[in-house]
mmCIF file of C-alpha atoms in Angstrom:
data_model
loop_
_atom_site.group_PDB
_atom_site.id
_atom_site.type_symbol
_atom_site.label_atom_id
_atom_site.label_comp_id
_atom_site.label_asym_id
_atom_site.label_seq_id
_atom_site.Cartn_x
_atom_site.Cartn_y
_atom_site.Cartn_z
ATOM 1 C CA MET A 1 134.930 94.674 95.713
ATOM 2 C CA ASP A 2 137.885 97.013 96.031
ATOM 3 C CA ILE A 3 136.748 100.098 97.818
ATOM 4 C CA SER A 4 138.194 101.471 101.052
ATOM 5 C CA ALA A 5 135.998 101.251 104.015
ATOM 6 C CA PHE A 6 136.423 105.036 104.594
ATOM 7 C CA VAL A 7 134.959 105.919 101.173
ATOM 8 C CA LEU A 8 132.210 103.358 101.571
ATOM 9 C CA PHE A 9 131.186 104.956 104.803
ATOM 10 C CA TRP A 10 130.800 108.368 103.355
ATOM 11 C CA ALA A 11 129.158 106.935 100.167
ATOM 12 C CA ALA A 12 126.549 105.124 102.392
ATOM 13 C CA ILE A 13 125.633 108.488 103.954
ATOM 14 C CA PHE A 14 125.509 110.780 101.028
ATOM 15 C CA THR A 15 125.550 109.226 97.555
ATOM 16 C CA GLY A 16 123.791 105.975 98.376
ATOM 17 C CA ASN A 17 121.618 107.023 101.255
ATOM 18 C CA ILE A 18 119.746 103.932 102.435
ATOM 19 C CA LEU A 19 116.382 105.815 102.595
ATOM 20 C CA LEU A 20 116.677 108.522 99.974
ATOM 21 C CA THR A 21 118.132 106.349 97.161
ATOM 22 C CA TYR A 22 117.219 102.792 98.224
ATOM 23 C CA PHE A 23 113.902 103.492 99.890
ATOM 24 C CA LEU A 24 114.519 101.300 102.867
ATOM 25 C CA GLY A 25 112.943 101.843 106.353
ATOM 26 C CA MET A 26 110.122 104.053 105.019
ATOM 27 C CA CYS A 27 107.362 102.814 107.220
ATOM 28 C CA SER A 28 108.890 103.896 110.641
ATOM 29 C CA TYR A 29 110.384 106.888 108.880
ATOM 30 C CA LEU A 30 106.958 108.258 107.977
ATOM 31 C CA SER A 31 105.222 107.285 111.259
ATOM 32 C CA VAL A 32 107.858 108.321 113.888
ATOM 33 C CA SER A 33 108.902 111.629 112.398
ATOM 34 C CA ARG A 34 106.270 113.866 114.050
ATOM 35 C CA GLU A 35 108.635 114.940 116.837
ATOM 36 C CA ILE A 36 112.337 115.531 116.692
ATOM 37 C CA GLU A 37 113.074 113.686 120.078
ATOM 38 C CA SER A 38 111.524 110.461 119.049
ATOM 39 C CA ALA A 39 112.944 110.697 115.647
ATOM 40 C CA PHE A 40 116.428 111.088 117.181
ATOM 41 C CA GLY A 41 115.815 108.254 119.604
ATOM 42 C CA LEU A 42 114.737 105.848 116.846
ATOM 43 C CA GLY A 43 117.521 106.905 114.585
ATOM 44 C CA VAL A 44 120.273 106.270 117.146
ATOM 45 C CA ALA A 45 118.710 102.857 117.872
ATOM 46 C CA VAL A 46 118.639 101.964 114.108
ATOM 47 C CA PHE A 47 122.296 103.109 113.921
ATOM 48 C CA PHE A 48 123.400 100.881 116.711
ATOM 49 C CA VAL A 49 121.373 97.839 115.646
ATOM 50 C CA LEU A 50 122.593 98.199 112.040
ATOM 51 C CA VAL A 51 126.319 98.194 112.972
ATOM 52 C CA VAL A 52 126.038 95.113 115.222
ATOM 53 C CA THR A 53 123.645 93.048 113.098
ATOM 54 C CA THR A 54 125.562 93.769 109.911
ATOM 55 C CA ALA A 55 128.805 92.476 111.613
ATOM 56 C CA LEU A 56 126.924 89.414 113.119
ATOM 57 C CA ASN A 57 125.305 88.544 109.866
ATOM 58 C CA TRP A 58 128.516 88.732 107.966
ATOM 59 C CA VAL A 59 130.182 86.267 110.388
ATOM 60 C CA VAL A 60 127.108 83.934 110.273
ATOM 61 C CA TYR A 61 126.872 84.023 106.472
ATOM 62 C CA HIS A 62 130.654 83.351 105.751
ATOM 63 C CA TYR A 63 131.372 80.967 108.607
ATOM 64 C CA ILE A 64 128.155 79.051 108.981
ATOM 65 C CA LEU A 65 125.862 79.340 105.916
ATOM 66 C CA VAL A 66 128.533 79.094 103.172
ATOM 67 C CA PRO A 67 130.650 76.186 104.604
ATOM 68 C CA PHE A 68 127.371 74.159 105.302
ATOM 69 C CA GLY A 69 125.964 74.974 101.855
ATOM 70 C CA ILE A 70 122.664 76.342 103.203
ATOM 71 C CA VAL A 71 122.962 79.859 101.716
ATOM 72 C CA TYR A 72 119.245 79.621 100.636
ATOM 73 C CA LEU A 73 118.292 79.884 104.301
ATOM 74 C CA GLN A 74 119.882 83.311 104.607
ATOM 75 C CA TYR A 75 116.624 85.139 104.833
ATOM 76 C CA ILE A 76 115.372 83.231 107.850
ATOM 77 C CA VAL A 77 118.717 83.213 109.530
ATOM 78 C CA PHE A 78 119.303 86.838 109.114
ATOM 79 C CA ILE A 79 115.868 87.751 110.394
ATOM 80 C CA ILE A 80 116.443 85.546 113.462
ATOM 81 C CA VAL A 81 119.777 87.081 114.173
ATOM 82 C CA ILE A 82 118.230 90.611 113.939
ATOM 83 C CA ALA A 83 115.198 89.650 116.202
ATOM 84 C CA ALA A 84 117.317 87.930 118.691
ATOM 85 C CA PHE A 85 119.800 90.778 118.913
ATOM 86 C CA VAL A 86 117.073 93.357 119.301
ATOM 87 C CA GLN A 87 115.421 91.230 122.054
ATOM 88 C CA PHE A 88 118.716 90.919 123.857
ATOM 89 C CA LEU A 89 119.433 94.625 123.543
ATOM 90 C CA GLU A 90 116.058 95.386 124.995
ATOM 91 C CA LEU A 91 116.616 93.214 128.088
ATOM 92 C CA LEU A 92 120.068 94.700 128.516
ATOM 93 C CA ILE A 93 118.981 98.230 128.491
ATOM 94 C CA GLU A 94 115.997 97.541 130.619
ATOM 95 C CA ARG A 95 118.204 95.976 133.231
ATOM 96 C CA TYR A 96 121.086 98.476 133.430
ATOM 97 C CA THR A 97 119.777 101.838 132.234
ATOM 98 C CA PRO A 98 116.056 102.183 132.895
ATOM 99 C CA ALA A 99 116.183 105.894 131.978
ATOM 100 C CA LEU A 100 117.506 105.063 128.490
ATOM 101 C CA TYR A 101 114.896 102.286 128.289
ATOM 102 C CA TYR A 102 112.024 104.689 128.604
ATOM 103 C CA SER A 103 113.289 107.014 125.844
ATOM 104 C CA LEU A 104 114.613 104.373 123.491
ATOM 105 C CA GLY A 105 113.063 101.083 124.592
ATOM 106 C CA ILE A 106 109.748 101.637 122.983
ATOM 107 C CA PHE A 107 111.333 101.924 119.539
ATOM 108 C CA LEU A 108 113.183 98.674 119.784
ATOM 109 C CA PRO A 109 110.394 96.237 118.758
ATOM 110 C CA LEU A 110 109.706 98.447 115.672
ATOM 111 C CA ILE A 111 113.379 97.911 114.567
ATOM 112 C CA THR A 112 113.018 94.173 113.865
ATOM 113 C CA VAL A 113 110.697 94.827 111.038
ATOM 114 C CA ASN A 114 112.459 97.987 109.798
ATOM 115 C CA CYS A 115 113.460 96.890 106.313
ATOM 116 C CA ALA A 116 116.602 99.043 106.439
ATOM 117 C CA ILE A 117 118.237 96.600 108.919
ATOM 118 C CA LEU A 118 117.454 93.347 106.763
ATOM 119 C CA GLY A 119 118.211 95.383 103.619
ATOM 120 C CA VAL A 120 121.728 96.336 104.598
ATOM 121 C CA SER A 121 122.555 92.794 105.417
ATOM 122 C CA LEU A 122 121.280 91.726 102.020
ATOM 123 C CA PHE A 123 123.042 94.478 100.121
ATOM 124 C CA MET A 124 126.285 93.379 101.983
ATOM 125 C CA ILE A 125 126.046 89.846 100.650
ATOM 126 C CA ILE A 126 124.996 90.944 97.067
ATOM 127 C CA ARG A 127 127.788 93.431 96.798
ATOM 128 C CA ASN A 128 130.350 90.862 98.339
ATOM 129 C CA TYR A 129 131.821 93.263 101.001
ATOM 130 C CA ASN A 130 134.513 92.099 103.413
ATOM 131 C CA PHE A 131 134.144 92.289 107.168
ATOM 132 C CA ILE A 132 135.589 95.881 107.565
ATOM 133 C CA GLN A 133 133.694 97.220 104.534
ATOM 134 C CA SER A 134 130.501 95.677 105.950
ATOM 135 C CA ILE A 135 130.796 97.402 109.270
ATOM 136 C CA ALA A 136 131.634 100.767 107.433
ATOM 137 C CA PHE A 137 128.571 100.227 105.232
ATOM 138 C CA GLY A 138 126.382 99.405 108.160
ATOM 139 C CA ALA A 139 127.577 102.456 110.160
ATOM 140 C CA GLY A 140 127.228 104.794 107.089
ATOM 141 C CA SER A 141 123.807 103.628 106.379
ATOM 142 C CA GLY A 142 122.707 104.089 110.027
ATOM 143 C CA ILE A 143 123.981 107.621 110.075
ATOM 144 C CA GLY A 144 122.316 108.266 106.741
ATOM 145 C CA TRP A 145 118.995 106.950 107.989
ATOM 146 C CA LEU A 146 119.345 109.037 111.193
ATOM 147 C CA LEU A 147 120.106 112.213 109.134
ATOM 148 C CA ALA A 148 117.153 111.656 106.805
ATOM 149 C CA ILE A 149 114.585 111.119 109.645
ATOM 150 C CA LEU A 150 115.898 114.100 111.638
ATOM 151 C CA MET A 151 115.624 116.428 108.584
ATOM 152 C CA LEU A 152 112.077 115.241 107.918
ATOM 153 C CA ALA A 153 111.087 115.665 111.643
ATOM 154 C CA GLY A 154 112.615 119.200 111.639
ATOM 155 C CA ILE A 155 110.645 120.243 108.502
ATOM 156 C CA ARG A 156 107.383 118.707 109.714
ATOM 157 C CA ARG A 157 107.523 120.566 112.969
ATOM 158 C CA LYS A 158 107.746 123.906 110.966
ATOM 159 C CA LEU A 159 104.904 122.647 108.714
ATOM 160 C CA LYS A 160 102.369 122.247 111.636
ATOM 161 C CA GLU A 161 101.158 125.787 111.413
ATOM 162 C CA LYS A 162 101.297 126.009 107.658
ATOM 163 C CA MET A 163 98.384 125.540 105.225
ATOM 164 C CA VAL A 164 98.641 122.132 103.569
ATOM 165 C CA PRO A 165 95.896 120.892 101.085
ATOM 166 C CA ALA A 166 93.586 118.496 103.067
ATOM 167 C CA GLY A 167 94.330 115.468 100.818
ATOM 168 C CA LEU A 168 98.070 115.907 101.151
ATOM 169 C CA ARG A 169 98.223 116.083 104.932
ATOM 170 C CA GLY A 170 100.343 113.456 106.697
ATOM 171 C CA ALA A 171 101.953 110.953 104.355
ATOM 172 C CA GLY A 172 101.437 112.908 101.198
ATOM 173 C CA ILE A 173 103.431 116.022 102.156
ATOM 174 C CA SER A 174 106.037 113.975 103.972
ATOM 175 C CA LEU A 175 106.683 112.056 100.729
ATOM 176 C CA ILE A 176 106.950 115.317 98.708
ATOM 177 C CA ILE A 177 109.516 116.674 101.297
ATOM 178 C CA THR A 178 111.393 113.404 101.095
ATOM 179 C CA GLY A 179 111.402 113.627 97.299
ATOM 180 C CA ILE A 180 112.924 117.147 97.478
ATOM 181 C CA MET A 181 115.571 115.902 99.991
ATOM 182 C CA ALA A 182 116.389 113.012 97.632
ATOM 183 C CA LEU A 183 116.747 115.528 94.762
ATOM 184 C CA GLY A 184 119.180 117.578 96.997
ATOM 185 C CA PHE A 185 121.135 114.443 97.766
ATOM 186 C CA ILE A 186 121.626 113.670 94.015
ATOM 187 C CA GLY A 187 123.862 116.838 94.125
ATOM 188 C CA PHE A 188 126.302 114.691 96.196
ATOM 189 C CA SER A 189 126.527 111.951 93.558
ATOM 190 C CA GLY A 190 129.548 113.318 91.812
ATOM 191 C CA ILE A 191 131.760 112.870 94.941
ATOM 192 C CA VAL A 192 131.944 109.061 95.240
ATOM 193 C CA GLN A 193 130.241 106.267 93.246
ATOM 194 C CA ILE A 194 129.421 102.876 94.661
ATOM 195 C CA GLN A 195 127.109 100.429 93.234
ATOM 196 C CA MET B 1 81.190 90.462 106.056
ATOM 197 C CA THR B 2 80.706 88.549 102.859
ATOM 198 C CA LYS B 3 83.657 87.086 100.825
ATOM 199 C CA LYS B 4 83.019 89.721 98.210
ATOM 200 C CA GLU B 5 83.087 92.488 100.730
ATOM 201 C CA ILE B 6 86.351 91.216 102.313
ATOM 202 C CA PHE B 7 88.107 91.173 98.824
ATOM 203 C CA PHE B 8 87.037 94.642 97.738
ATOM 204 C CA ASN B 9 87.706 96.179 101.130
ATOM 205 C CA ALA B 10 91.190 94.738 101.058
ATOM 206 C CA THR B 11 91.720 95.858 97.492
ATOM 207 C CA PHE B 12 90.429 99.383 97.318
ATOM 208 C CA LYS B 13 88.816 100.731 100.375
ATOM 209 C CA ASP B 14 91.590 99.687 102.825
ATOM 210 C CA ASN B 15 94.297 99.569 100.083
ATOM 211 C CA SER B 16 97.602 98.917 101.921
ATOM 212 C CA ILE B 17 99.614 101.632 100.056
ATOM 213 C CA TRP B 18 97.306 104.610 99.736
ATOM 214 C CA ARG B 19 95.107 104.115 102.802
ATOM 215 C CA GLN B 20 97.427 102.478 105.416
ATOM 216 C CA ILE B 21 100.794 103.745 103.994
ATOM 217 C CA LEU B 22 102.294 100.359 104.409
ATOM 218 C CA GLY B 23 104.809 98.608 102.197
ATOM 219 C CA ILE B 24 106.088 101.788 100.808
ATOM 220 C CA CYS B 25 109.794 100.722 100.478
ATOM 221 C CA SER B 26 109.215 98.210 97.653
ATOM 222 C CA ALA B 27 106.527 100.304 96.027
ATOM 223 C CA LEU B 28 109.072 102.941 95.419
ATOM 224 C CA ALA B 29 112.108 100.807 94.681
ATOM 225 C CA VAL B 30 110.948 98.392 92.031
ATOM 226 C CA THR B 31 108.684 100.729 90.099
ATOM 227 C CA ASN B 32 111.118 101.970 87.419
ATOM 228 C CA LEU B 33 109.994 99.171 85.057
ATOM 229 C CA MET B 34 106.429 97.774 84.704
ATOM 230 C CA LEU B 35 107.664 94.227 84.333
ATOM 231 C CA ASN B 36 109.622 94.465 87.606
ATOM 232 C CA SER B 37 106.495 95.745 89.356
ATOM 233 C CA LEU B 38 104.314 92.912 87.945
ATOM 234 C CA ILE B 39 106.737 90.237 89.088
ATOM 235 C CA MET B 40 107.192 91.783 92.488
ATOM 236 C CA GLY B 41 103.407 92.127 92.793
ATOM 237 C CA LEU B 42 102.902 88.475 92.015
ATOM 238 C CA GLY B 43 105.456 87.561 94.534
ATOM 239 C CA VAL B 44 103.688 89.546 97.178
ATOM 240 C CA ILE B 45 100.307 88.164 96.270
ATOM 241 C CA PHE B 46 101.624 84.562 96.574
ATOM 242 C CA THR B 47 103.347 85.295 99.867
ATOM 243 C CA LEU B 48 100.456 87.205 101.401
ATOM 244 C CA ALA B 49 97.870 84.713 100.419
ATOM 245 C CA MET B 50 99.914 81.671 101.588
ATOM 246 C CA ALA B 51 101.133 83.261 104.820
ATOM 247 C CA ASN B 52 97.718 84.562 105.639
ATOM 248 C CA MET B 53 96.273 81.159 105.244
ATOM 249 C CA THR B 54 98.934 79.366 107.153
ATOM 250 C CA ILE B 55 98.777 81.827 110.106
ATOM 251 C CA SER B 56 94.978 81.509 110.167
ATOM 252 C CA LEU B 57 95.200 77.755 110.096
ATOM 253 C CA ILE B 58 97.333 77.634 113.239
ATOM 254 C CA ARG B 59 95.812 80.573 114.980
ATOM 255 C CA ASN B 60 94.056 78.502 117.752
ATOM 256 C CA TRP B 61 97.332 76.715 118.614
ATOM 257 C CA THR B 62 99.604 79.752 118.662
ATOM 258 C CA PRO B 63 100.719 81.031 122.095
ATOM 259 C CA ARG B 64 100.401 84.847 122.252
ATOM 260 C CA SER B 65 103.919 85.471 123.310
ATOM 261 C CA VAL B 66 105.684 83.844 120.399
ATOM 262 C CA ARG B 67 103.231 84.767 117.685
ATOM 263 C CA MET B 68 105.197 87.508 116.158
ATOM 264 C CA MET B 69 108.299 85.343 115.731
ATOM 265 C CA LEU B 70 106.109 82.604 114.324
ATOM 266 C CA GLN B 71 104.500 84.888 111.800
ATOM 267 C CA VAL B 72 107.908 86.173 110.560
ATOM 268 C CA LEU B 73 109.245 82.702 110.235
ATOM 269 C CA ILE B 74 106.145 81.549 108.267
ATOM 270 C CA ILE B 75 106.445 84.621 105.944
ATOM 271 C CA ALA B 76 110.206 84.021 105.492
ATOM 272 C CA SER B 77 109.666 80.459 104.324
ATOM 273 C CA TYR B 78 107.252 81.473 101.604
ATOM 274 C CA VAL B 79 109.565 84.342 100.527
ATOM 275 C CA ILE B 80 112.359 81.790 100.175
ATOM 276 C CA ILE B 81 110.101 79.749 97.821
ATOM 277 C CA VAL B 82 109.480 82.935 95.708
ATOM 278 C CA ASP B 83 113.208 83.822 95.586
ATOM 279 C CA ILE B 84 114.279 80.376 94.639
ATOM 280 C CA PHE B 85 111.628 80.281 91.945
ATOM 281 C CA LEU B 86 112.743 83.635 90.556
ATOM 282 C CA LYS B 87 116.298 82.685 90.553
ATOM 283 C CA ALA B 88 115.672 79.455 88.632
ATOM 284 C CA ASN B 89 113.193 80.753 86.161
ATOM 285 C CA MET B 90 113.939 84.510 85.627
ATOM 286 C CA PRO B 91 117.489 85.230 86.682
ATOM 287 C CA GLN B 92 117.569 88.570 84.916
ATOM 288 C CA ILE B 93 114.624 89.896 86.756
ATOM 289 C CA SER B 94 115.778 88.251 89.967
ATOM 290 C CA LYS B 95 119.046 90.255 89.689
ATOM 291 C CA GLN B 96 117.295 93.541 89.012
ATOM 292 C CA LEU B 97 114.910 93.169 91.978
ATOM 293 C CA GLY B 98 118.036 92.472 94.017
ATOM 294 C CA PRO B 99 117.438 92.545 97.822
ATOM 295 C CA TYR B 100 113.771 93.612 97.406
ATOM 296 C CA VAL B 101 112.457 90.130 96.990
ATOM 297 C CA GLY B 102 113.959 89.185 100.298
ATOM 298 C CA LEU B 103 112.680 92.309 101.774
ATOM 299 C CA ILE B 104 109.096 91.115 101.389
ATOM 300 C CA ILE B 105 109.797 89.504 104.755
ATOM 301 C CA THR B 106 109.985 92.906 106.468
ATOM 302 C CA ASN B 107 107.217 94.375 104.243
ATOM 303 C CA CYS B 108 104.892 95.922 106.794
ATOM 304 C CA ILE B 109 101.986 94.766 104.690
ATOM 305 C CA LEU B 110 102.465 91.200 105.534
ATOM 306 C CA MET B 111 102.916 91.520 109.296
ATOM 307 C CA GLY B 112 100.065 93.944 109.346
ATOM 308 C CA ARG B 113 97.610 91.608 107.662
ATOM 309 C CA ALA B 114 98.789 88.705 109.722
ATOM 310 C CA GLU B 115 98.253 90.655 112.942
ATOM 311 C CA ALA B 116 95.151 92.538 112.009
ATOM 312 C CA PHE B 117 93.234 89.931 110.048
ATOM 313 C CA ALA B 118 94.645 86.324 109.736
ATOM 314 C CA SER B 119 95.156 85.814 113.449
ATOM 315 C CA LYS B 120 91.492 86.456 114.149
ATOM 316 C CA ASN B 121 89.627 85.118 111.174
ATOM 317 C CA LYS B 122 88.738 81.868 109.320
ATOM 318 C CA VAL B 123 91.098 80.250 106.926
ATOM 319 C CA LEU B 124 89.136 80.943 103.670
ATOM 320 C CA ASP B 125 88.451 84.586 104.682
ATOM 321 C CA SER B 126 92.212 85.053 105.459
ATOM 322 C CA LEU B 127 93.082 83.650 102.006
ATOM 323 C CA ILE B 128 90.714 86.014 100.161
ATOM 324 C CA ASP B 129 91.993 88.948 102.351
ATOM 325 C CA GLY B 130 95.536 88.079 101.378
ATOM 326 C CA ILE B 131 94.826 87.798 97.648
ATOM 327 C CA GLY B 132 92.702 91.090 97.831
ATOM 328 C CA THR B 133 95.445 93.004 99.550
ATOM 329 C CA GLY B 134 98.104 91.631 97.315
ATOM 330 C CA ILE B 135 96.114 92.670 94.190
ATOM 331 C CA GLY B 136 95.515 96.157 95.686
ATOM 332 C CA TYR B 137 99.318 96.359 96.130
ATOM 333 C CA THR B 138 100.114 95.228 92.676
ATOM 334 C CA LEU B 139 97.685 97.622 91.065
ATOM 335 C CA VAL B 140 99.273 100.649 92.822
ATOM 336 C CA LEU B 141 102.713 99.452 91.857
ATOM 337 C CA LEU B 142 101.624 99.154 88.151
ATOM 338 C CA LEU B 143 100.074 102.519 88.236
ATOM 339 C CA ILE B 144 103.325 104.157 89.562
ATOM 340 C CA SER B 145 105.520 102.269 87.205
ATOM 341 C CA LEU B 146 103.298 103.084 84.277
ATOM 342 C CA VAL B 147 103.980 106.721 84.726
ATOM 343 C CA ARG B 148 107.691 106.147 85.429
ATOM 344 C CA GLU B 149 108.355 103.853 82.530
ATOM 345 C CA LEU B 150 106.293 105.889 80.054
ATOM 346 C CA PHE B 151 108.093 109.119 80.676
ATOM 347 C CA GLY B 152 111.498 107.611 81.740
ATOM 348 C CA PHE B 153 111.908 105.289 78.849
ATOM 349 C CA GLY B 154 108.972 106.089 76.416
ATOM 350 C CA SER B 155 107.823 102.425 76.719
ATOM 351 C CA VAL B 156 105.188 100.336 78.346
ATOM 352 C CA PHE B 157 106.162 96.780 79.464
ATOM 353 C CA GLY B 158 109.284 97.249 77.359
ATOM 354 C CA PHE B 159 107.382 98.107 74.073
ATOM 355 C CA ARG B 160 108.108 101.442 72.723
ATOM 356 C CA VAL B 161 105.076 103.715 72.730
ATOM 357 C CA PHE B 162 106.505 107.101 71.849
ATOM 358 C CA GLY B 163 108.529 107.502 68.619
ATOM 359 C CA ASP B 164 112.030 108.780 67.962
ATOM 360 C CA TRP B 165 110.931 112.390 68.735
ATOM 361 C CA TRP B 166 110.701 111.364 72.405
ATOM 362 C CA THR B 167 113.402 112.449 74.920
ATOM 363 C CA ASP B 168 113.572 110.393 78.011
ATOM 364 C CA TRP B 169 113.074 112.130 81.298
ATOM 365 C CA SER B 170 115.970 110.854 83.280
ATOM 366 C CA ILE B 171 114.427 112.221 86.501
ATOM 367 C CA MET B 172 111.727 109.539 86.149
ATOM 368 C CA VAL B 173 114.281 106.743 86.362
ATOM 369 C CA MET B 174 115.768 108.321 89.589
ATOM 370 C CA ALA B 175 114.638 108.056 93.069
ATOM 371 C CA PRO B 176 112.980 111.487 93.665
ATOM 372 C CA SER B 177 110.203 110.900 91.003
ATOM 373 C CA ALA B 178 109.101 107.739 92.940
ATOM 374 C CA PHE B 179 108.335 109.954 95.950
ATOM 375 C CA PHE B 180 106.607 112.598 94.031
ATOM 376 C CA ILE B 181 104.465 110.256 92.047
ATOM 377 C CA LEU B 182 103.333 108.228 95.147
ATOM 378 C CA ALA B 183 102.532 111.607 96.874
ATOM 379 C CA MET B 184 100.412 112.805 94.026
ATOM 380 C CA LEU B 185 98.581 109.419 93.857
ATOM 381 C CA ILE B 186 97.821 109.621 97.614
ATOM 382 C CA TRP B 187 96.673 113.265 97.091
ATOM 383 C CA ILE B 188 94.305 112.331 94.221
ATOM 384 C CA VAL B 189 92.873 109.252 95.992
ATOM 385 C CA ASN B 190 92.266 111.262 99.221
ATOM 386 C CA THR B 191 90.547 114.046 97.409
ATOM 387 C CA TYR B 192 88.443 112.168 94.893
ATOM 388 C CA TYR B 193 87.912 108.765 96.472
ATOM 389 C CA TYR B 194 87.851 109.410 100.272
ATOM 390 C CA LYS B 195 86.754 113.053 99.760
ATOM 391 C CA VAL B 196 88.878 114.368 102.578
ATOM 392 C CA LYS B 197 87.937 117.987 103.626
ATOM 393 C CA ALA B 198 89.901 120.493 105.414
#
C-alpha cells in the first residue's frame, strides 16, 4: 500500500468514515448519543484507545504473530491486547485523575466490546498498512467516529421536542438520521479514494 | 419456560436486531448480497450456539470477576473456527466478508446472550436460545439483503429476477440505504407487531 499517512488520515475521517461507511461501533453509537457531554466523553475515549491499540496490535502482529507463524490466533491476541490496555487505562486514570475518571471512566468498559476498535486493527492487517500508516488510520478513524456521534447527539437533542411517529422513536429515527449523514458524507468521496 | 417458548422468544419476540438493537454493525455491513448474509448468519448461529453452550457448561465454576474475559475468549475461539473454515472452503466469500467475520467476537449479541441467558441457565436451554437468537438474526439479515440485492442488482441470491429493462439503483449498494431499510423495518415491526402507541 503506497498512500501517504496524511492522506490516509483525512480519508479515514471523511471518505471512509468508520461508522458511516463501514458501520462499525453502532451499538454504543446508538445508546450513548442521548446527551452531547457523554457522547463527547465516549468519543474522546474511543479516539485515544484506537490510536494506542492500533499501534500495539501492529507491533504484536508483525513482531510476534508473523515470526512465530501463529497468525490464525490474531483475533484472540488482538482482543486480549485491547482488553488489557483498556483495563490498564482505567486503573491509570482512576489513580491519577479522579475527576477525569468520573466523566470518562464509566465508558471505558464499553470500549472493549466496541467493534470499531477491533475493526480498525483488522482493516489495518487486511490492507497491509505500515506502522505510520496504521497510526494515521487509527487516529483518523477515531476522529471520524467522534464526529459522527457528536453530530447524532446534537440532532437528537433538537429532536426531543419534535413529533416523531411512535414506532420510529429511539433507534428508528437515529438510524434514519445516520443514513442522511452517510448520504452527506458520500459528497466527500471525490476528494480521496482509499480501499 | 418450555423449550419451544425459549426458541420462539429468542427468534421473534426478543429478536436481537429489531427488539434489542444489538449486532447492528454486521447487519448493515454484509447485507448488500443475500449470499453474504446467509453465510454470515450461519457463522453467527454456529458461534452463538456453541459459545452459549460452553459458557453455560462452565457457569458454576466461573469466578464472577473474570467471567467477561472468559466469555470473550470462548467466543473468539469459535470465531476462529468459523474464519478458518470459510477461508479454506469459500475463499471468495471470506474475502468479501473481510473483517466482519472476525468482528463476530465484538458483536454485542454474543456477549449479550452469554451474560443475560447462558450464564444463568441450563446447557440445553442455552443451546436452544443460541440457535433461536442466531436464526432471528439471520432472518433479519436476509430480509434487509433481499431488498438491497433486488433493487441494487435486480437479482436474488445471484439469479437475475428483473429483465434487461431494469436499471440498478446504485444507492441500494451504498451505505445509506442500509440505514434507511433497517429503520423502516424497525418502524414496521414496532407498529404492527409490538403495536407501540404514542
